[in-house]
mmCIF file of C-alpha atoms in Angstrom:
data_model
loop_
_atom_site.group_PDB
_atom_site.id
_atom_site.type_symbol
_atom_site.label_atom_id
_atom_site.label_comp_id
_atom_site.label_asym_id
_atom_site.label_seq_id
_atom_site.Cartn_x
_atom_site.Cartn_y
_atom_site.Cartn_z
ATOM 1 C CA MET O 1 0.230 -0.095 0.368
ATOM 2 C CA ALA O 2 1.526 3.573 -1.169
ATOM 3 C CA TRP O 3 0.657 6.522 1.216
ATOM 4 C CA ALA O 4 0.696 10.134 1.055
ATOM 5 C CA PHE O 5 0.446 11.417 4.368
ATOM 6 C CA ALA O 6 -1.136 15.170 4.542
ATOM 7 C CA GLY O 7 0.822 16.730 7.085
ATOM 8 C CA ALA O 8 3.829 17.034 8.082
ATOM 9 C CA SER O 9 3.665 15.752 11.032
ATOM 10 C CA THR O 10 5.365 14.888 14.873
ATOM 11 C CA ILE O 11 2.966 12.409 15.519
ATOM 12 C CA GLY O 12 3.571 10.839 11.672
ATOM 13 C CA GLY O 13 7.774 11.202 12.027
ATOM 14 C CA GLN O 14 7.533 9.467 15.557
ATOM 15 C CA TYR O 15 5.131 6.626 14.608
ATOM 16 C CA MET O 16 3.301 6.729 11.890
ATOM 17 C CA ILE O 17 6.111 6.281 9.104
ATOM 18 C CA ASP O 18 7.295 3.541 10.509
ATOM 19 C CA ALA O 19 4.243 1.900 10.604
ATOM 20 C CA VAL O 20 3.485 2.114 7.524
ATOM 21 C CA ARG O 21 6.745 0.468 6.595
ATOM 22 C CA ALA O 22 6.429 -2.367 9.140
ATOM 23 C CA GLN O 23 4.098 -3.825 6.531
ATOM 24 C CA THR O 24 4.349 -5.755 3.603
ATOM 25 C CA GLU O 25 5.642 -3.545 0.907
ATOM 26 C CA GLY O 26 4.456 -0.552 2.547
ATOM 27 C CA ARG O 27 5.361 2.724 1.803
ATOM 28 C CA VAL O 28 5.054 6.908 1.914
ATOM 29 C CA ASP O 29 5.661 8.355 -0.994
ATOM 30 C CA TRP O 30 4.344 11.750 -0.810
ATOM 31 C CA VAL O 31 3.993 14.554 2.323
ATOM 32 C CA VAL O 32 1.906 17.156 2.215
ATOM 33 C CA SER O 33 2.562 20.730 3.816
ATOM 34 C CA GLY O 34 1.709 23.988 3.614
ATOM 35 C CA ASN O 35 4.957 25.375 4.583
ATOM 36 C CA ALA O 36 7.779 24.261 1.318
ATOM 37 C CA ASP O 37 10.733 24.099 3.270
ATOM 38 C CA HIS O 38 9.200 21.715 6.031
ATOM 39 C CA ALA O 39 7.956 19.659 3.434
ATOM 40 C CA ALA O 40 10.810 19.360 1.937
ATOM 41 C CA GLY O 41 12.466 19.243 4.954
ATOM 42 C CA TYR O 42 10.444 16.895 6.181
ATOM 43 C CA ALA O 43 10.538 14.452 2.894
ATOM 44 C CA GLY O 44 14.332 14.559 3.154
ATOM 45 C CA ARG O 45 14.460 13.611 6.596
ATOM 46 C CA TYR O 46 12.178 10.793 6.665
ATOM 47 C CA GLY O 47 13.110 9.790 3.199
ATOM 48 C CA ILE O 48 9.408 10.055 1.672
ATOM 49 C CA ALA O 49 10.153 10.152 -2.781
ATOM 50 C CA ASN O 50 7.639 13.097 -2.846
ATOM 51 C CA TRP O 51 6.903 16.627 -1.768
ATOM 52 C CA THR O 52 4.323 19.288 -2.360
ATOM 53 C CA THR O 53 2.673 22.066 -0.753
ATOM 54 C CA ALA O 54 -0.733 20.945 -2.632
ATOM 55 C CA LEU O 55 -2.965 17.572 -1.559
ATOM 56 C CA GLU O 56 -4.183 17.458 -5.368
ATOM 57 C CA ASP O 57 -0.616 16.549 -6.584
ATOM 58 C CA ALA O 58 -0.128 13.234 -3.975
ATOM 59 C CA LEU O 59 -4.331 12.749 -4.912
ATOM 60 C CA ALA O 60 -3.193 12.816 -9.070
ATOM 61 C CA ASP O 61 -0.734 9.912 -8.175
ATOM 62 C CA ASP O 62 -2.689 6.747 -9.273
ATOM 63 C CA ALA O 63 -0.200 4.794 -7.328
ATOM 64 C CA VAL O 64 -1.088 6.384 -4.143
ATOM 65 C CA THR O 65 -4.612 4.917 -2.379
ATOM 66 C CA SER O 66 -4.025 6.010 0.911
ATOM 67 C CA VAL O 67 -3.977 9.206 3.033
ATOM 68 C CA TYR O 68 -3.461 9.406 6.455
ATOM 69 C CA ILE O 69 -4.158 13.076 7.632
ATOM 70 C CA SER O 70 -2.485 14.815 11.094
ATOM 71 C CA SER O 71 -3.142 18.172 9.814
ATOM 72 C CA THR O 72 -4.680 20.514 12.514
ATOM 73 C CA ASN O 73 -7.661 19.911 13.139
ATOM 74 C CA GLU O 74 -9.587 22.671 10.973
ATOM 75 C CA LYS O 75 -7.863 21.149 7.882
ATOM 76 C CA HIS O 76 -8.972 17.323 8.305
ATOM 77 C CA PHE O 77 -12.694 17.712 6.453
ATOM 78 C CA GLY O 78 -11.299 19.521 3.098
ATOM 79 C CA GLN O 79 -8.301 17.344 3.013
ATOM 80 C CA ALA O 80 -10.283 13.833 3.412
ATOM 81 C CA MET O 81 -13.253 15.095 1.484
ATOM 82 C CA ALA O 82 -10.672 15.723 -1.237
ATOM 83 C CA ALA O 83 -8.750 12.172 -0.630
ATOM 84 C CA ILE O 84 -12.255 10.400 -0.363
ATOM 85 C CA ALA O 85 -13.330 11.842 -3.799
ATOM 86 C CA ALA O 86 -10.331 11.271 -5.408
ATOM 87 C CA GLY O 87 -11.285 7.180 -4.675
ATOM 88 C CA LYS O 88 -7.983 6.925 -1.952
ATOM 89 C CA HIS O 89 -8.837 5.269 1.862
ATOM 90 C CA VAL O 90 -8.293 7.885 4.746
ATOM 91 C CA LEU O 91 -6.972 6.937 7.762
ATOM 92 C CA CYS O 92 -7.130 11.241 9.689
ATOM 93 C CA GLU O 93 -6.381 12.056 13.142
ATOM 94 C CA LYS O 94 -8.537 12.816 15.821
ATOM 95 C CA PRO O 95 -10.602 14.984 15.821
ATOM 96 C CA LEU O 96 -12.490 13.444 12.493
ATOM 97 C CA ALA O 97 -13.542 17.104 11.958
ATOM 98 C CA MET O 98 -14.553 20.181 13.907
ATOM 99 C CA THR O 99 -18.062 19.817 14.166
ATOM 100 C CA ALA O 100 -20.458 16.287 14.041
ATOM 101 C CA GLU O 101 -22.036 17.759 10.632
ATOM 102 C CA GLU O 102 -18.966 17.783 9.289
ATOM 103 C CA ALA O 103 -17.940 14.722 10.481
ATOM 104 C CA SER O 104 -20.796 12.805 9.636
ATOM 105 C CA ALA O 105 -20.442 13.945 5.821
ATOM 106 C CA MET O 106 -17.397 12.665 5.876
ATOM 107 C CA VAL O 107 -18.659 9.299 6.956
ATOM 108 C CA VAL O 108 -21.210 9.481 4.225
ATOM 109 C CA ALA O 109 -18.934 10.277 1.552
ATOM 110 C CA ALA O 110 -16.907 7.323 1.938
ATOM 111 C CA ARG O 111 -19.444 5.006 2.018
ATOM 112 C CA ASP O 112 -21.186 6.171 -0.911
ATOM 113 C CA ARG O 113 -17.571 6.155 -2.913
ATOM 114 C CA GLY O 114 -16.831 2.385 -1.474
ATOM 115 C CA VAL O 115 -13.261 3.636 0.110
ATOM 116 C CA ILE O 116 -12.541 2.916 3.903
ATOM 117 C CA LEU O 117 -12.836 5.757 6.902
ATOM 118 C CA ALA O 118 -11.024 4.838 9.458
ATOM 119 C CA VAL O 119 -9.576 7.580 12.828
ATOM 120 C CA ASN O 120 -6.748 7.207 14.495
ATOM 121 C CA HIS O 121 -8.076 6.835 17.871
ATOM 122 C CA HIS O 122 -4.496 4.203 18.462
ATOM 123 C CA LEU O 123 -5.279 2.987 22.397
ATOM 124 C CA ARG O 124 -7.857 0.734 20.576
ATOM 125 C CA SER O 125 -4.644 -1.108 19.499
ATOM 126 C CA ALA O 126 -2.632 -0.708 22.771
ATOM 127 C CA GLY O 127 -2.586 -4.262 23.896
ATOM 128 C CA SER O 128 -3.570 -2.721 27.464
ATOM 129 C CA HIS O 129 -6.905 -2.094 26.323
ATOM 130 C CA ARG O 130 -7.974 -5.534 24.665
ATOM 131 C CA ALA O 131 -6.565 -6.701 27.551
ATOM 132 C CA ILE O 132 -8.696 -4.749 30.186
ATOM 133 C CA ARG O 133 -11.830 -5.276 27.076
ATOM 134 C CA ALA O 134 -11.682 -9.347 27.568
ATOM 135 C CA LEU O 135 -11.496 -8.787 30.955
ATOM 136 C CA ILE O 136 -14.932 -7.201 31.094
ATOM 137 C CA ALA O 137 -16.103 -9.278 28.340
ATOM 138 C CA SER O 138 -14.918 -12.435 30.537
ATOM 139 C CA GLY O 139 -17.552 -11.354 32.932
ATOM 140 C CA ARG O 140 -14.805 -11.084 35.965
ATOM 141 C CA LEU O 141 -15.877 -8.117 36.965
ATOM 142 C CA GLY O 142 -19.344 -9.132 37.056
ATOM 143 C CA ARG O 143 -21.885 -6.201 36.549
ATOM 144 C CA ILE O 144 -20.113 -2.855 35.559
ATOM 145 C CA LEU O 145 -20.494 0.278 37.894
ATOM 146 C CA SER O 146 -18.214 2.515 36.788
ATOM 147 C CA LEU O 147 -15.275 3.922 35.226
ATOM 148 C CA ARG O 148 -12.811 6.611 35.967
ATOM 149 C CA VAL O 149 -10.312 7.480 32.751
ATOM 150 C CA PHE O 150 -7.614 9.802 34.013
ATOM 151 C CA HIS O 151 -5.325 11.365 30.834
ATOM 152 C CA ALA O 152 -4.012 14.548 33.050
ATOM 153 C CA VAL O 153 -0.501 15.043 31.701
ATOM 154 C CA HIS O 154 1.566 17.603 30.655
ATOM 155 C CA LEU O 155 1.895 18.325 27.196
ATOM 156 C CA PRO O 156 5.294 18.095 25.510
ATOM 157 C CA GLU O 157 7.017 22.002 24.485
ATOM 158 C CA HIS O 158 7.272 20.906 20.933
ATOM 159 C CA LEU O 159 3.884 19.977 20.696
ATOM 160 C CA ARG O 160 2.393 23.217 21.387
ATOM 161 C CA GLY O 161 1.283 26.115 20.277
ATOM 162 C CA TRP O 162 -2.380 25.723 18.434
ATOM 163 C CA ARG O 163 -3.631 22.908 20.476
ATOM 164 C CA LEU O 164 -3.305 26.295 24.238
ATOM 165 C CA ASP O 165 -3.874 29.062 21.587
ATOM 166 C CA ASP O 166 -5.447 28.461 17.955
ATOM 167 C CA ALA O 167 -9.794 27.698 19.097
ATOM 168 C CA SER O 168 -9.878 28.204 15.363
ATOM 169 C CA ALA O 169 -7.577 25.383 14.162
ATOM 170 C CA GLY O 170 -9.497 22.942 16.835
ATOM 171 C CA GLY O 171 -7.163 23.949 19.345
ATOM 172 C CA GLY O 172 -7.807 22.968 23.251
ATOM 173 C CA VAL O 173 -7.601 19.323 25.315
ATOM 174 C CA ILE O 174 -11.334 18.366 24.666
ATOM 175 C CA ALA O 175 -10.344 18.395 21.401
ATOM 176 C CA ASP O 176 -7.463 16.842 21.911
ATOM 177 C CA LEU O 177 -7.620 14.432 24.619
ATOM 178 C CA THR O 178 -11.155 13.858 25.779
ATOM 179 C CA VAL O 179 -12.137 12.754 22.491
ATOM 180 C CA HIS O 180 -9.427 9.516 23.383
ATOM 181 C CA ASN O 181 -11.510 8.851 26.532
ATOM 182 C CA ALA O 182 -14.490 8.604 24.864
ATOM 183 C CA ASP O 183 -13.550 6.459 22.296
ATOM 184 C CA THR O 184 -11.745 4.453 25.175
ATOM 185 C CA VAL O 185 -14.938 4.062 27.411
ATOM 186 C CA ARG O 186 -17.354 3.542 23.743
ATOM 187 C CA TYR O 187 -14.780 0.437 23.298
ATOM 188 C CA LEU O 188 -14.323 -0.574 26.543
ATOM 189 C CA VAL O 189 -17.853 -1.609 27.649
ATOM 190 C CA GLY O 190 -19.997 -1.518 24.012
ATOM 191 C CA GLU O 191 -22.101 1.525 25.151
ATOM 192 C CA ASP O 192 -21.925 5.477 23.827
ATOM 193 C CA PRO O 193 -22.915 7.796 26.798
ATOM 194 C CA VAL O 194 -26.530 9.562 26.867
ATOM 195 C CA SER O 195 -25.774 12.784 29.266
ATOM 196 C CA VAL O 196 -22.921 14.420 30.771
ATOM 197 C CA VAL O 197 -22.067 16.942 32.782
ATOM 198 C CA ALA O 198 -19.084 18.750 32.841
ATOM 199 C CA GLU O 199 -16.607 21.533 34.124
ATOM 200 C CA THR O 200 -13.587 23.144 32.178
ATOM 201 C CA ALA O 201 -10.604 25.306 32.642
ATOM 202 C CA SER O 202 -7.323 26.891 31.762
ATOM 203 C CA THR O 203 -4.681 26.460 34.715
ATOM 204 C CA GLY O 204 -1.971 28.131 32.964
ATOM 205 C CA MET O 205 -0.871 26.863 29.717
ATOM 206 C CA GLY O 206 -4.645 27.491 27.932
ATOM 207 C CA LYS O 207 -4.237 30.952 25.770
ATOM 208 C CA GLY O 208 -8.029 31.365 24.850
ATOM 209 C CA VAL O 209 -8.730 27.348 25.166
ATOM 210 C CA GLU O 210 -9.447 24.900 27.933
ATOM 211 C CA ASP O 211 -6.329 22.840 28.855
ATOM 212 C CA SER O 212 -8.312 21.069 31.590
ATOM 213 C CA ALA O 213 -11.223 19.501 31.090
ATOM 214 C CA MET O 214 -13.591 17.244 33.687
ATOM 215 C CA SER O 215 -17.056 15.771 33.403
ATOM 216 C CA VAL O 216 -19.298 12.573 34.596
ATOM 217 C CA TRP O 217 -20.977 11.181 31.873
ATOM 218 C CA THR O 218 -24.111 8.490 32.112
ATOM 219 C CA MET O 219 -24.049 5.626 30.156
ATOM 220 C CA PRO O 220 -27.730 3.935 29.118
ATOM 221 C CA SER O 221 -26.741 0.911 31.436
ATOM 222 C CA GLY O 222 -26.471 2.935 34.554
ATOM 223 C CA ILE O 223 -22.170 2.785 34.253
ATOM 224 C CA MET O 224 -20.716 6.020 35.892
ATOM 225 C CA VAL O 225 -17.540 7.320 34.076
ATOM 226 C CA PHE O 226 -15.711 9.905 34.935
ATOM 227 C CA SER O 227 -13.411 11.715 32.621
ATOM 228 C CA HIS O 228 -10.412 13.867 33.211
ATOM 229 C CA GLU O 229 -7.894 15.007 31.005
ATOM 230 C CA SER O 230 -5.430 18.016 31.139
ATOM 231 C CA PHE O 231 -2.257 19.770 29.679
ATOM 232 C CA THR O 232 -0.909 20.844 32.941
ATOM 233 C CA HIS O 233 0.039 17.749 34.991
ATOM 234 C CA PRO O 234 3.551 17.669 35.147
ATOM 235 C CA HIS O 235 4.031 14.762 37.873
ATOM 236 C CA SER O 236 0.118 13.440 36.678
ATOM 237 C CA ALA O 237 -0.224 9.670 35.744
ATOM 238 C CA SER O 238 -2.556 8.409 33.291
ATOM 239 C CA GLY O 239 -4.402 5.474 33.760
ATOM 240 C CA ILE O 240 -8.176 3.668 33.776
ATOM 241 C CA GLU O 241 -9.733 2.418 36.750
ATOM 242 C CA VAL O 242 -12.870 -0.139 36.037
ATOM 243 C CA HIS O 243 -15.049 -1.418 38.729
ATOM 244 C CA GLY O 244 -17.447 -4.518 39.215
ATOM 245 C CA THR O 245 -19.757 -6.045 41.548
ATOM 246 C CA GLU O 246 -16.646 -9.060 41.432
ATOM 247 C CA GLY O 247 -13.963 -7.060 40.353
ATOM 248 C CA SER O 248 -11.940 -4.194 39.163
ATOM 249 C CA VAL O 249 -9.474 -3.183 37.239
ATOM 250 C CA ILE O 250 -6.558 -0.690 37.650
ATOM 251 C CA ALA O 251 -4.752 0.022 34.754
ATOM 252 C CA ARG O 252 -1.545 2.546 35.120
ATOM 253 C CA GLY O 253 0.468 4.310 32.322
ATOM 254 C CA VAL O 254 -2.097 2.933 29.791
ATOM 255 C CA MET O 255 -3.111 6.307 28.204
ATOM 256 C CA ALA O 256 0.177 6.089 26.122
ATOM 257 C CA GLN O 257 1.271 5.804 22.258
ATOM 258 C CA ASP O 258 3.238 3.332 23.184
ATOM 259 C CA PRO O 259 3.051 -0.567 24.493
ATOM 260 C CA VAL O 260 3.950 0.443 28.188
ATOM 261 C CA GLY O 261 2.170 0.225 31.858
ATOM 262 C CA GLU O 262 0.805 -2.063 33.959
ATOM 263 C CA ILE O 263 -2.690 -3.906 34.588
ATOM 264 C CA GLU O 264 -3.786 -5.318 38.079
ATOM 265 C CA LEU O 265 -7.044 -7.210 38.654
ATOM 266 C CA VAL O 266 -8.092 -7.168 42.165
ATOM 267 C CA THR O 267 -11.361 -9.550 43.161
ATOM 268 C CA SER O 268 -11.947 -11.051 46.389
ATOM 269 C CA ALA O 269 -9.526 -13.691 45.554
ATOM 270 C CA GLY O 270 -6.503 -10.498 46.197
ATOM 271 C CA ARG O 271 -4.159 -9.026 43.167
ATOM 272 C CA GLU O 272 -3.164 -10.471 40.034
ATOM 273 C CA THR O 273 -0.992 -8.848 37.472
ATOM 274 C CA VAL O 274 -2.467 -8.846 33.695
ATOM 275 C CA PRO O 275 -0.446 -9.629 31.104
ATOM 276 C CA PHE O 276 -0.742 -8.237 27.972
ATOM 277 C CA ASP O 277 0.891 -7.657 24.002
ATOM 278 C CA LYS O 278 3.135 -4.991 24.309
ATOM 279 C CA SER O 279 3.361 -5.194 20.347
ATOM 280 C CA GLY O 280 3.326 -1.513 18.294
ATOM 281 C CA LEU O 281 0.060 0.109 18.206
ATOM 282 C CA TYR O 282 0.627 1.947 15.187
ATOM 283 C CA GLU O 283 1.428 -0.710 13.672
ATOM 284 C CA ALA O 284 -1.745 -2.722 15.110
ATOM 285 C CA VAL O 285 -3.388 1.020 13.485
ATOM 286 C CA VAL O 286 -2.069 0.348 10.135
ATOM 287 C CA ARG O 287 -2.271 -3.400 9.678
ATOM 288 C CA ASP O 288 -5.785 -3.221 10.223
ATOM 289 C CA PHE O 289 -6.767 -0.391 8.531
ATOM 290 C CA GLU O 290 -4.765 -1.757 5.703
ATOM 291 C CA LEU O 291 -6.640 -5.424 5.664
ATOM 292 C CA ALA O 292 -10.006 -3.281 5.808
ATOM 293 C CA ALA O 293 -9.031 -1.886 2.416
ATOM 294 C CA ALA O 294 -8.202 -4.966 0.916
ATOM 295 C CA THR O 295 -11.480 -6.951 2.125
ATOM 296 C CA GLY O 296 -14.138 -4.235 3.394
ATOM 297 C CA ALA O 297 -14.090 -5.033 7.263
ATOM 298 C CA GLU O 298 -14.228 -2.819 9.937
ATOM 299 C CA PRO O 299 -10.887 -0.930 10.939
ATOM 300 C CA ALA O 300 -10.338 -0.908 14.693
ATOM 301 C CA ALA O 301 -11.878 2.810 14.253
ATOM 302 C CA SER O 302 -14.913 4.075 11.410
ATOM 303 C CA GLY O 303 -15.261 6.579 11.092
ATOM 304 C CA ALA O 304 -18.825 6.597 12.508
ATOM 305 C CA ASP O 305 -16.815 5.493 15.804
ATOM 306 C CA GLY O 306 -14.312 9.090 15.622
ATOM 307 C CA LEU O 307 -17.867 10.856 14.604
ATOM 308 C CA LYS O 308 -19.428 9.331 18.502
ATOM 309 C CA SER O 309 -16.105 10.586 20.108
ATOM 310 C CA LEU O 310 -16.629 13.701 18.167
ATOM 311 C CA GLN O 311 -19.908 13.977 19.989
ATOM 312 C CA VAL O 312 -19.053 13.527 23.137
ATOM 313 C CA ALA O 313 -16.556 15.549 23.135
ATOM 314 C CA ILE O 314 -18.507 18.380 21.560
ATOM 315 C CA ALA O 315 -21.719 17.689 24.528
ATOM 316 C CA VAL O 316 -19.284 17.643 27.010
ATOM 317 C CA ARG O 317 -17.827 21.200 26.100
ATOM 318 C CA GLU O 318 -20.975 23.058 25.775
ATOM 319 C CA ALA O 319 -22.024 20.813 28.850
ATOM 320 C CA ALA O 320 -19.112 23.230 30.772
ATOM 321 C CA ARG O 321 -20.204 26.270 28.829
ATOM 322 C CA THR O 322 -23.909 25.907 29.719
ATOM 323 C CA ASP O 323 -23.103 24.282 33.619
ATOM 324 C CA ARG O 324 -25.854 21.981 32.767
ATOM 325 C CA ARG O 325 -26.317 18.756 32.216
ATOM 326 C CA LEU O 326 -26.677 17.821 28.434
ATOM 327 C CA ALA O 327 -27.568 14.655 25.985
ATOM 328 C CA VAL O 328 -25.911 13.749 23.889
ATOM 329 C CA THR O 329 -26.567 14.331 20.431
ATOM 330 C CA TYR O 330 -25.987 11.225 17.799
ATOM 331 C CA GLY O 331 -28.588 11.311 15.499
ATOM 332 C CA GLU O 332 -28.428 9.199 12.317
ATOM 333 C CA VAL O 333 -25.686 9.497 9.262
ATOM 334 C CA GLN O 334 -28.297 9.080 5.850
#
């Protein structure tokens, strides 16, 4: 599979180029950036044959089968729609788009064009998360009562900029991390939140956007969910807790880009360490995506999954803005 990268991004360089090249005959043929010097330097640094400032150049290459989008958030919709119209499969960074209406249009366009639209919710592909999901499904925890997802971290210097000061580009911790937590919860318990209450704050780094958020979600089954995201916590640790009538899972350090962390199962019998697959997350994302493109199977996180995680994040933001409980509006993709 030959890829074009729309966005000469950090995540592309750190993870996605290697993830593509780890697949059989996988290659990155193009990189696209609005800055010509950045595009040229990126292509040279990572051994990419072609660079351009115009996405249409890459889309015109018949050898390109797939487009990975990791540009700033406000560009996702236009770039994805152009790639879909050109008949390319699309793997898009989260959030899928700036609005639910845009995301829904992307899902419809991909379906109608017969191409795969997937979202890089990489945590679904973590061995740790898959192990937690398997424990829940096995019944060892009994009836699930609550989840706590804590994703309060310290945003590294090289990832700041627009994430902290540009709402028009999709900045803020909700667009960056709440969507991950929403997808994580949906993946683990197989339910969509029905209502949320929330608070947001700018606690030292955000300039015109929120850098911290806390929210409580109600699930259809009655499961209670607490979600905490922040860019401003230098000494915290990420993790997931799942509590049921027969046991609890305590997972530390697993809200990460690498296969790290530890999982403990606590029951009346005592505590036990839960082993999990420590293969690369992004290699698994790309492998599932390429399988979907080849066979029509579902990718790890589909466009519809990306739409729903965005809709939860939008509800969290609006609940914080209005200081009231809000129903999560999903609607139907036509």
